[in-house]
PDB file of C-alpha atoms in Angstrom:
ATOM      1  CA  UNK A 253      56.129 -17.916  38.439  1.00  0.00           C
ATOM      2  CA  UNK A 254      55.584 -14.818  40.739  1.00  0.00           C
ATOM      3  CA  UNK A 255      54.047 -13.039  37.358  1.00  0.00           C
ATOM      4  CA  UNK A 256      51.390 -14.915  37.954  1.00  0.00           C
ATOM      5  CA  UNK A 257      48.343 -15.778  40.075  1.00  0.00           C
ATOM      6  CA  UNK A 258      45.201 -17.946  39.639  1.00  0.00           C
ATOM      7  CA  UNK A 259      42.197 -15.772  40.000  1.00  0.00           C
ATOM      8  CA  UNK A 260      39.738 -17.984  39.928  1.00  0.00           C
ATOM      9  CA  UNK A 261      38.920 -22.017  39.126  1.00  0.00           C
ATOM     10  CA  UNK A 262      35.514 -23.386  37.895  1.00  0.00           C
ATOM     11  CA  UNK A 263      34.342 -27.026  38.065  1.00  0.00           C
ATOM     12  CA  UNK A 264      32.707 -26.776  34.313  1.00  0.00           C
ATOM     13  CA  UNK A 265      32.449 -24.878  31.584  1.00  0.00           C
ATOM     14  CA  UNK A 266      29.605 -22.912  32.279  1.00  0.00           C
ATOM     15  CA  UNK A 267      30.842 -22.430  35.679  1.00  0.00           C
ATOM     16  CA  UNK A 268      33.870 -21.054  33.910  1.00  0.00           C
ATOM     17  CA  UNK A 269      32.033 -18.610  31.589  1.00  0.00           C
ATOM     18  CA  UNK A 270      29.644 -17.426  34.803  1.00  0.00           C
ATOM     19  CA  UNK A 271      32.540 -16.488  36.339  1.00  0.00           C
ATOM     20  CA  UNK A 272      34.597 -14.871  33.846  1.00  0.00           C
ATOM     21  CA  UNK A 273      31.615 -12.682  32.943  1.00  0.00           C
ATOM     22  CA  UNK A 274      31.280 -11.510  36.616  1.00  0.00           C
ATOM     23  CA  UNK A 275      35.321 -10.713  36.412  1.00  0.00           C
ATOM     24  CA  UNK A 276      34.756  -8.856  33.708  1.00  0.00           C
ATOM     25  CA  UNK A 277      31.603  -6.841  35.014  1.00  0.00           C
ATOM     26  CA  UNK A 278      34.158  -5.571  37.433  1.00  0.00           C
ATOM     27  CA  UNK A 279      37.200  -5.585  35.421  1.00  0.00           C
ATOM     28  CA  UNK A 280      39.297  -7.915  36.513  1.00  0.00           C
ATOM     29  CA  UNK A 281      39.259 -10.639  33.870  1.00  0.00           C
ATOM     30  CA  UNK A 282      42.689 -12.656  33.432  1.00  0.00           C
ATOM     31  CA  UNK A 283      44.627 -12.710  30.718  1.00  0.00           C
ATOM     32  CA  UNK A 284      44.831 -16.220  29.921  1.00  0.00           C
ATOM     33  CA  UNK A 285      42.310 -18.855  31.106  1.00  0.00           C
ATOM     34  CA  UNK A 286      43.733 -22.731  31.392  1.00  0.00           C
ATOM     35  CA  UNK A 287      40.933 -24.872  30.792  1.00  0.00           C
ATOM     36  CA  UNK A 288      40.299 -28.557  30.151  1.00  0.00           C
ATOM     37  CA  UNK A 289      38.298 -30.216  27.242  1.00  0.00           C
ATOM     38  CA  UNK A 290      36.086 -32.728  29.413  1.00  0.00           C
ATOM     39  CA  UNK A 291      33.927 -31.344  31.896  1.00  0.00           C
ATOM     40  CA  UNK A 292      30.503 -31.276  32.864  1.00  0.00           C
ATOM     41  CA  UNK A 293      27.290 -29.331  31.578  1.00  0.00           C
ATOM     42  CA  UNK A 294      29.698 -27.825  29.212  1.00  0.00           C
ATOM     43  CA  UNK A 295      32.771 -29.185  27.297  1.00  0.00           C
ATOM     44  CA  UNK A 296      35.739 -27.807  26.813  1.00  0.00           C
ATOM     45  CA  UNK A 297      35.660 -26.815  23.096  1.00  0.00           C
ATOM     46  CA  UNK A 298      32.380 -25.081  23.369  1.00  0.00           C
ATOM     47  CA  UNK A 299      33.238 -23.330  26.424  1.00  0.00           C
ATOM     48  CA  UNK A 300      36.182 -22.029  24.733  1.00  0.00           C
ATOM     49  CA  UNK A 301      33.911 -21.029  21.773  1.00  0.00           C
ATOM     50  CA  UNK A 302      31.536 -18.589  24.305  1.00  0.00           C
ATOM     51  CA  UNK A 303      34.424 -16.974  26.262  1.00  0.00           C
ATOM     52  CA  UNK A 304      35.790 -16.243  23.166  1.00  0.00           C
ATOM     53  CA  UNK A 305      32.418 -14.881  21.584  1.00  0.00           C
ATOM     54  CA  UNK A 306      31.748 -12.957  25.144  1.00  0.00           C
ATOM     55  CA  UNK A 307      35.455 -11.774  25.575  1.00  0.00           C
ATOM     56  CA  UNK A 308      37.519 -12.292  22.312  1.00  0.00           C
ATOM     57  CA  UNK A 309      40.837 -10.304  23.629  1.00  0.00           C
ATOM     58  CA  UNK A 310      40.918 -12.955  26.393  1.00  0.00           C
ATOM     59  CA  UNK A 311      43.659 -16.029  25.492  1.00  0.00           C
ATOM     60  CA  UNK A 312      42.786 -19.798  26.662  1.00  0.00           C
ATOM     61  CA  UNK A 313      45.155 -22.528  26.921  1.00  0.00           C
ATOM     62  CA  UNK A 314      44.008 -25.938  26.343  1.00  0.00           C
ATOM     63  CA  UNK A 315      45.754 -28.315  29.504  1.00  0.00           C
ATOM     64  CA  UNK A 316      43.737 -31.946  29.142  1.00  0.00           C
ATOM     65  CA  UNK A 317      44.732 -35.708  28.248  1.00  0.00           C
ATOM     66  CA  UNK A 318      43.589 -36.146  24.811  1.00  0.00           C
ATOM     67  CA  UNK A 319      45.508 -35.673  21.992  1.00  0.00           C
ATOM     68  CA  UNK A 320      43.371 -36.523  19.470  1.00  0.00           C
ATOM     69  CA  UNK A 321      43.606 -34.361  16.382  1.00  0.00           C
ATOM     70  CA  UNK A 322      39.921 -33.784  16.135  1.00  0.00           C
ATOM     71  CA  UNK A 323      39.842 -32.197  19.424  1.00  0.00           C
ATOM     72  CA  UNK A 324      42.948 -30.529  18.785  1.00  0.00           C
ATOM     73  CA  UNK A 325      41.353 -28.965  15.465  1.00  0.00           C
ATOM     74  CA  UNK A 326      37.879 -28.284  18.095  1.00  0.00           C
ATOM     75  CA  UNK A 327      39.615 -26.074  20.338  1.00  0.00           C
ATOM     76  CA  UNK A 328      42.170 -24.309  18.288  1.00  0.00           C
ATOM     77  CA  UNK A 329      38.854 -23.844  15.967  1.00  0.00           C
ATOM     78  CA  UNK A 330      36.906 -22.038  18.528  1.00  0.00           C
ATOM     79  CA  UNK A 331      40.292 -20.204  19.714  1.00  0.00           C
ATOM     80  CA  UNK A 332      42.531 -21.676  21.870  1.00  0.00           C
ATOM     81  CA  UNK A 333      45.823 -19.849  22.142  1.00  0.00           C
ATOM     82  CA  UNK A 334      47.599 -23.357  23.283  1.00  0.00           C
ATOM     83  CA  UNK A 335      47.108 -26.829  23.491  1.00  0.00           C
ATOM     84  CA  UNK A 336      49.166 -29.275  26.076  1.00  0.00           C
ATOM     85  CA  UNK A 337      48.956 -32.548  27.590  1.00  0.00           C
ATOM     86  CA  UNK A 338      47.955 -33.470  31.330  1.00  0.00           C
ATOM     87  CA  UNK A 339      51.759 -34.915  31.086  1.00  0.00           C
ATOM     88  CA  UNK A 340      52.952 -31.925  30.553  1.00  0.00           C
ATOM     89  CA  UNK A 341      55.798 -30.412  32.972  1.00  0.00           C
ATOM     90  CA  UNK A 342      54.888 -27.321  34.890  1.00  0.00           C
ATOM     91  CA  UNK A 343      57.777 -25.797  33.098  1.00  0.00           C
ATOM     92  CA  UNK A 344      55.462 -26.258  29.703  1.00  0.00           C
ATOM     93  CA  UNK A 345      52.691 -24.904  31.463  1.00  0.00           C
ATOM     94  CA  UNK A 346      54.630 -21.735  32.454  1.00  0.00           C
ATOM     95  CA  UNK A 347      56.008 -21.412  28.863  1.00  0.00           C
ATOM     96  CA  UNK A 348      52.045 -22.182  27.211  1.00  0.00           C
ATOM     97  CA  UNK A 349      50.408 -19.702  29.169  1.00  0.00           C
ATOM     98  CA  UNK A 350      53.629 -16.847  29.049  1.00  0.00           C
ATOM     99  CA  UNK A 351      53.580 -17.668  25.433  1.00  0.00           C
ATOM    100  CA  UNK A 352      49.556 -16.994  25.206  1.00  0.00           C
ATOM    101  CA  UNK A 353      49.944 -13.594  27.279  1.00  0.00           C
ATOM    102  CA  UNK A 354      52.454 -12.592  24.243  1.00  0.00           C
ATOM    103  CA  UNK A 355      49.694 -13.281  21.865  1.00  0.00           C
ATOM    104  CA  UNK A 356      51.990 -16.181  20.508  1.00  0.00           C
ATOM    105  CA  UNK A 357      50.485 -19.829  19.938  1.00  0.00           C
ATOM    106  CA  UNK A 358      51.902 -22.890  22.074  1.00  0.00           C
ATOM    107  CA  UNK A 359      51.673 -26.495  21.568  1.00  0.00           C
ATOM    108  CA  UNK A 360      52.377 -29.448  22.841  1.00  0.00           C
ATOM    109  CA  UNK A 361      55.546 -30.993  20.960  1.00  0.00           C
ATOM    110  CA  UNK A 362      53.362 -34.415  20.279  1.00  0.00           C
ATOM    111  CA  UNK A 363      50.394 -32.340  19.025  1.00  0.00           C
ATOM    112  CA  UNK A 364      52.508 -30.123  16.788  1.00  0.00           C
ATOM    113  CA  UNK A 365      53.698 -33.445  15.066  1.00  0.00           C
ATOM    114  CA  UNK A 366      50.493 -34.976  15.109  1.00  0.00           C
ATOM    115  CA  UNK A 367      49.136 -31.337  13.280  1.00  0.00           C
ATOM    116  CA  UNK A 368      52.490 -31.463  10.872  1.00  0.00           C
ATOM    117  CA  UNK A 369      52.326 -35.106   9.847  1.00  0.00           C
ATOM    118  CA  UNK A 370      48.343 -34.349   8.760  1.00  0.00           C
ATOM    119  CA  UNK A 371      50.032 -30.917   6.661  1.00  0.00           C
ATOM    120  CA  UNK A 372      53.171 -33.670   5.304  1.00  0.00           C
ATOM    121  CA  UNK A 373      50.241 -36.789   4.805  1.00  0.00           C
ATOM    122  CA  UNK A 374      46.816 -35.604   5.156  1.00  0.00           C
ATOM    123  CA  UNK A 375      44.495 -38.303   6.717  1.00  0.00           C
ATOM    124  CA  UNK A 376      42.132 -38.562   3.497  1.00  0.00           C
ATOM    125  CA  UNK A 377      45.358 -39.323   1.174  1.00  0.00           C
ATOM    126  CA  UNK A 378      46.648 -41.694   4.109  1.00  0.00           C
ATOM    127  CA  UNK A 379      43.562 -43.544   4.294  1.00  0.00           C
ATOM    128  CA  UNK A 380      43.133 -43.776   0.667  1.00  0.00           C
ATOM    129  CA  UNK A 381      46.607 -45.702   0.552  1.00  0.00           C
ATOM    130  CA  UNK A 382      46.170 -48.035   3.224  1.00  0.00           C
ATOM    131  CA  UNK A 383      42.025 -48.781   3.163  1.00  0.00           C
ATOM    132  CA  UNK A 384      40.080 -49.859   0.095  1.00  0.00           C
ATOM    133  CA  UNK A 385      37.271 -47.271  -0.942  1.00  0.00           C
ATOM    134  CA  UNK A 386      33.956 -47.722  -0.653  1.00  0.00           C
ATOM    135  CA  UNK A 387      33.112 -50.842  -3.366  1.00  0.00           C
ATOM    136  CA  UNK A 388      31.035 -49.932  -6.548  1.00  0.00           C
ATOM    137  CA  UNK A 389      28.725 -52.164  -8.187  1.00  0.00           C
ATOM    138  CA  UNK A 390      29.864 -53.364 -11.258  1.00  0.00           C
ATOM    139  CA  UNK A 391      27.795 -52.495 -14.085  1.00  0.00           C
ATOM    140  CA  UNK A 392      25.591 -55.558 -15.764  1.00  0.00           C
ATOM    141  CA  UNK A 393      27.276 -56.513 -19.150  1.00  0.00           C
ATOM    142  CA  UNK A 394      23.623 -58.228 -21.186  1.00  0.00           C
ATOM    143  CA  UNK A 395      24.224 -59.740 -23.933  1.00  0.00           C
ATOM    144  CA  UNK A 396      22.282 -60.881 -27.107  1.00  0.00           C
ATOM    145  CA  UNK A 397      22.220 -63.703 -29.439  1.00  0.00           C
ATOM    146  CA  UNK A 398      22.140 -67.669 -29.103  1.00  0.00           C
ATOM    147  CA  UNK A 399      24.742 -70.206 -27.696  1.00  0.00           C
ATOM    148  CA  UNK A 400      24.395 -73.790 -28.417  1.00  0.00           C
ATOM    149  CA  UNK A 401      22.354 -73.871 -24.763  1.00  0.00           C
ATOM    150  CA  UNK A 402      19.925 -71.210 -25.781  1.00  0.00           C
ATOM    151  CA  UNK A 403      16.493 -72.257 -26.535  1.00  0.00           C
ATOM    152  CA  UNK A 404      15.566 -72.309 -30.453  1.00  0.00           C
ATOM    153  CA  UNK A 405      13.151 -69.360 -30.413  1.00  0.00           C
ATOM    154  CA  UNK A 406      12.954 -66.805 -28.195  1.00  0.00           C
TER     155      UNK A 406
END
C-alpha cells in the first residue's frame, strides 16, 4: 500500500462533497474516493450521484454492510466504480480501489452473484414462479330463463 494515501475523510456525504470540491479548487482531488452508503444529511447513493455530476473523471468505491441488490443497482446507477462489503479483507480493499484507479469495475464476490443470479433468474420471473399474482375478479356469468324455483312471471 505505499501507492497510496488517504487525503482526506468526511463524516457525511455532504461533508464529503464540501470537501472534495475544495480539493479540487486547488487541485488536489484523489483519484478514487471510498465511501459508505449510510450516513447522515446525505446518503451514500446520492452523494455518489453529486461527486460524480461535480467531478465525473473522479472513481468511488462503495465499502458498506448492505448487500442488498437495490442498493447495489443505487450506487453503481449513480457511478460507483466498486462495490464491497464491511467484511471485506483489506487485501479486497487494496484490489477495489487499485482496480478503480485502472478505470476497471470491482465487486464484491457475493454481490457479483447476487447481480448474476438476477441476469440467470430475474426477480420478476422468480417471483412470478413462487408468489401468486395479484387475484382478478371473476367476471359475473347472468343468466336468463326459469328453473322450477323461479317465480311464474317475471
Amino acid at each position: 500500500m505505499d501507492d497510496m494515501e488517504v487525503a482526506a475523510e468526511a463524516a457525511d456525504g455532504q461533508e464529503a462533497l464540501t470537501r472534495l470540491d475544495a480539493m479540487a479548487a486547488h487541485q488536489e482531488l484523489p483519484d478514487v474516493v471510498l465511501i459508505d452508503l449510510l450516513m447522515p444529511k446525505m446518503d451514500g447513493a446520492t452523494a455518489i450521484g453529486a461527486i460524480k455530476q461535480r467531478h465525473p473523471g473522479l472513481r468511488l468505491v462503495v465499502l458498506t454492510s448492505f448487500g442488498e441488490m437495490e442498493r447495489v443497482h443505487a450506487a453503481l446507477a449513480q457511478g460507483a466504480a466498486g462495490y464491497l462489503l464491511k467484511d471485506a479483507d483489506a487485501s479486497e480493499v487494496v484490489a477495489a480501489i487499485r482496480a478503480a484507479a485502472r478505470g476497471e469495475v470491482f465487486l464484491d464476490p457475493a454481490v457479483a452473484r447476487g447481480l448474476t443470479q438476477e441476469i440467470v433468474s430475474p426477480p420478476t420471473l422468480a417471483r412470478r414462479a413462487h408468489q401468486p399474482g395479484p387475484r382478478r375478479p371473476r367476471p359475473r356469468r347472468r343468466a336468463a330463463g326459469r328453473t322450477s324455483r323461479s317465480p311464474t312471471s317475471w
